[in-house]
Amino acid sequence: MSNNLIALHDICVYHHVEIDFIQSLEDFGLIKTTTQKKLTFLSFDELMKLERYVRLAKDLDINLEGLHAISQLLSQVETMQNEISTLKAELNHYKQFN
């Protein structure tokens, strides 16, 4: 077992969520689990995603379809922010020649 993996059972106990909820998130393509020796694990990166989805689902009562939509919108925002940063860097580069 790798040091950056956490057992799914431990995550469910800590966050008070059902394994079915996590499996549904995986079915929607929102997180990815890893299976080793018949045990299921999450990486630290996936755990951060899971914690975000758990907060949205519990605190705001958002269903799986809503979580999927939010995930796609956040991904689009991140892509646009990266594009803006790139364009700003290019603009600054060209401003040096003026």
PDB file of C-alpha atoms in Angstrom:
ATOM      1  CA  MET A   1       0.000   0.000   0.000  1.00  0.00           C
ATOM      2  CA  SER A   2       1.275   3.436  -0.884  1.00  0.00           C
ATOM      3  CA  ASN A   3       1.691   6.079   1.807  1.00  0.00           C
ATOM      4  CA  ASN A   4      -0.552   8.547  -0.012  1.00  0.00           C
ATOM      5  CA  LEU A   5      -3.640   6.314   0.061  1.00  0.00           C
ATOM      6  CA  ILE A   6      -6.347   6.328   2.720  1.00  0.00           C
ATOM      7  CA  ALA A   7      -8.777   3.454   3.268  1.00  0.00           C
ATOM      8  CA  LEU A   8     -12.301   4.231   2.117  1.00  0.00           C
ATOM      9  CA  HIS A   9     -13.748   2.743   5.296  1.00  0.00           C
ATOM     10  CA  ASP A  10     -11.721   5.151   7.448  1.00  0.00           C
ATOM     11  CA  ILE A  11     -12.876   8.104   5.338  1.00  0.00           C
ATOM     12  CA  CYS A  12     -16.522   7.077   5.687  1.00  0.00           C
ATOM     13  CA  VAL A  13     -16.217   6.796   9.469  1.00  0.00           C
ATOM     14  CA  TYR A  14     -14.418  10.127   9.818  1.00  0.00           C
ATOM     15  CA  HIS A  15     -16.777  12.096   7.531  1.00  0.00           C
ATOM     16  CA  HIS A  16     -19.965  10.234   8.532  1.00  0.00           C
ATOM     17  CA  VAL A  17     -20.823   9.314   4.943  1.00  0.00           C
ATOM     18  CA  GLU A  18     -21.988   6.070   3.425  1.00  0.00           C
ATOM     19  CA  ILE A  19     -19.798   4.091   1.067  1.00  0.00           C
ATOM     20  CA  ASP A  20     -22.696   4.244  -1.412  1.00  0.00           C
ATOM     21  CA  PHE A  21     -22.326   8.045  -1.558  1.00  0.00           C
ATOM     22  CA  ILE A  22     -18.646   7.726  -2.434  1.00  0.00           C
ATOM     23  CA  GLN A  23     -19.392   5.032  -4.998  1.00  0.00           C
ATOM     24  CA  SER A  24     -22.035   7.308  -6.543  1.00  0.00           C
ATOM     25  CA  LEU A  25     -19.466  10.112  -6.786  1.00  0.00           C
ATOM     26  CA  GLU A  26     -17.159   7.704  -8.571  1.00  0.00           C
ATOM     27  CA  ASP A  27     -19.966   6.580 -10.899  1.00  0.00           C
ATOM     28  CA  PHE A  28     -20.515  10.241 -11.826  1.00  0.00           C
ATOM     29  CA  GLY A  29     -16.789  10.563 -12.555  1.00  0.00           C
ATOM     30  CA  LEU A  30     -16.226  13.068  -9.765  1.00  0.00           C
ATOM     31  CA  ILE A  31     -13.601  11.035  -7.884  1.00  0.00           C
ATOM     32  CA  LYS A  32     -11.440   7.995  -8.556  1.00  0.00           C
ATOM     33  CA  THR A  33     -10.810   5.209  -6.078  1.00  0.00           C
ATOM     34  CA  THR A  34      -7.992   2.674  -6.067  1.00  0.00           C
ATOM     35  CA  THR A  35      -8.427  -0.987  -5.173  1.00  0.00           C
ATOM     36  CA  GLN A  36      -5.563  -2.989  -3.700  1.00  0.00           C
ATOM     37  CA  LYS A  37      -5.868  -6.421  -2.116  1.00  0.00           C
ATOM     38  CA  LYS A  38      -9.692  -6.202  -2.127  1.00  0.00           C
ATOM     39  CA  LEU A  39      -9.640  -2.900  -0.206  1.00  0.00           C
ATOM     40  CA  THR A  40     -10.649   0.446  -1.671  1.00  0.00           C
ATOM     41  CA  PHE A  41      -8.586   3.582  -1.132  1.00  0.00           C
ATOM     42  CA  LEU A  42      -8.538   7.264  -2.041  1.00  0.00           C
ATOM     43  CA  SER A  43      -5.438   9.300  -2.786  1.00  0.00           C
ATOM     44  CA  PHE A  44      -4.886  12.581  -0.928  1.00  0.00           C
ATOM     45  CA  ASP A  45      -5.819  14.542  -4.076  1.00  0.00           C
ATOM     46  CA  GLU A  46      -9.058  12.627  -4.418  1.00  0.00           C
ATOM     47  CA  LEU A  47      -9.710  13.046  -0.688  1.00  0.00           C
ATOM     48  CA  MET A  48      -9.627  16.828  -1.096  1.00  0.00           C
ATOM     49  CA  LYS A  49     -12.219  16.555  -3.871  1.00  0.00           C
ATOM     50  CA  LEU A  50     -14.344  14.207  -1.774  1.00  0.00           C
ATOM     51  CA  GLU A  51     -14.285  16.583   1.191  1.00  0.00           C
ATOM     52  CA  ARG A  52     -15.480  19.425  -1.054  1.00  0.00           C
ATOM     53  CA  TYR A  53     -18.351  17.283  -2.356  1.00  0.00           C
ATOM     54  CA  VAL A  54     -19.288  16.114   1.146  1.00  0.00           C
ATOM     55  CA  ARG A  55     -19.478  19.741   2.355  1.00  0.00           C
ATOM     56  CA  LEU A  56     -21.601  20.772  -0.630  1.00  0.00           C
ATOM     57  CA  ALA A  57     -23.898  17.782  -0.229  1.00  0.00           C
ATOM     58  CA  LYS A  58     -24.336  18.121   3.536  1.00  0.00           C
ATOM     59  CA  ASP A  59     -24.205  21.873   4.106  1.00  0.00           C
ATOM     60  CA  LEU A  60     -26.107  22.983   1.016  1.00  0.00           C
ATOM     61  CA  ASP A  61     -28.121  19.794   0.430  1.00  0.00           C
ATOM     62  CA  ILE A  62     -26.923  19.476  -3.172  1.00  0.00           C
ATOM     63  CA  ASN A  63     -27.684  16.211  -4.958  1.00  0.00           C
ATOM     64  CA  LEU A  64     -25.296  14.219  -7.153  1.00  0.00           C
ATOM     65  CA  GLU A  65     -26.462  15.865 -10.369  1.00  0.00           C
ATOM     66  CA  GLY A  66     -25.864  19.274  -8.803  1.00  0.00           C
ATOM     67  CA  LEU A  67     -22.404  18.215  -7.621  1.00  0.00           C
ATOM     68  CA  HIS A  68     -21.590  17.099 -11.156  1.00  0.00           C
ATOM     69  CA  ALA A  69     -22.744  20.443 -12.578  1.00  0.00           C
ATOM     70  CA  ILE A  70     -20.766  22.383  -9.970  1.00  0.00           C
ATOM     71  CA  SER A  71     -17.680  20.299 -10.732  1.00  0.00           C
ATOM     72  CA  GLN A  72     -17.935  21.091 -14.432  1.00  0.00           C
ATOM     73  CA  LEU A  73     -18.444  24.802 -13.764  1.00  0.00           C
ATOM     74  CA  LEU A  74     -15.460  24.932 -11.383  1.00  0.00           C
ATOM     75  CA  SER A  75     -13.354  23.193 -13.994  1.00  0.00           C
ATOM     76  CA  GLN A  76     -14.373  25.762 -16.605  1.00  0.00           C
ATOM     77  CA  VAL A  77     -13.578  28.625 -14.232  1.00  0.00           C
ATOM     78  CA  GLU A  78     -10.148  27.146 -13.512  1.00  0.00           C
ATOM     79  CA  THR A  79      -9.476  26.774 -17.249  1.00  0.00           C
ATOM     80  CA  MET A  80     -10.480  30.382 -17.870  1.00  0.00           C
ATOM     81  CA  GLN A  81      -8.332  31.619 -14.970  1.00  0.00           C
ATOM     82  CA  ASN A  82      -5.329  29.790 -16.425  1.00  0.00           C
ATOM     83  CA  GLU A  83      -6.054  31.272 -19.836  1.00  0.00           C
ATOM     84  CA  ILE A  84      -6.299  34.774 -18.364  1.00  0.00           C
ATOM     85  CA  SER A  85      -2.964  34.312 -16.584  1.00  0.00           C
ATOM     86  CA  THR A  86      -1.348  33.189 -19.822  1.00  0.00           C
ATOM     87  CA  LEU A  87      -2.804  36.126 -21.739  1.00  0.00           C
ATOM     88  CA  LYS A  88      -1.655  38.581 -19.062  1.00  0.00           C
ATOM     89  CA  ALA A  89       1.865  37.176 -19.247  1.00  0.00           C
ATOM     90  CA  GLU A  90       1.848  37.525 -23.048  1.00  0.00           C
ATOM     91  CA  LEU A  91       0.532  41.076 -22.813  1.00  0.00           C
ATOM     92  CA  ASN A  92       3.257  42.002 -20.310  1.00  0.00           C
ATOM     93  CA  HIS A  93       5.836  40.471 -22.619  1.00  0.00           C
ATOM     94  CA  TYR A  94       4.674  42.644 -25.531  1.00  0.00           C
ATOM     95  CA  LYS A  95       4.428  45.746 -23.346  1.00  0.00           C
ATOM     96  CA  GLN A  96       8.179  45.492 -22.753  1.00  0.00           C
ATOM     97  CA  PHE A  97       8.786  46.323 -26.415  1.00  0.00           C
ATOM     98  CA  ASN A  98       6.856  49.616 -26.259  1.00  0.00           C
TER      99      ASN A  98
END
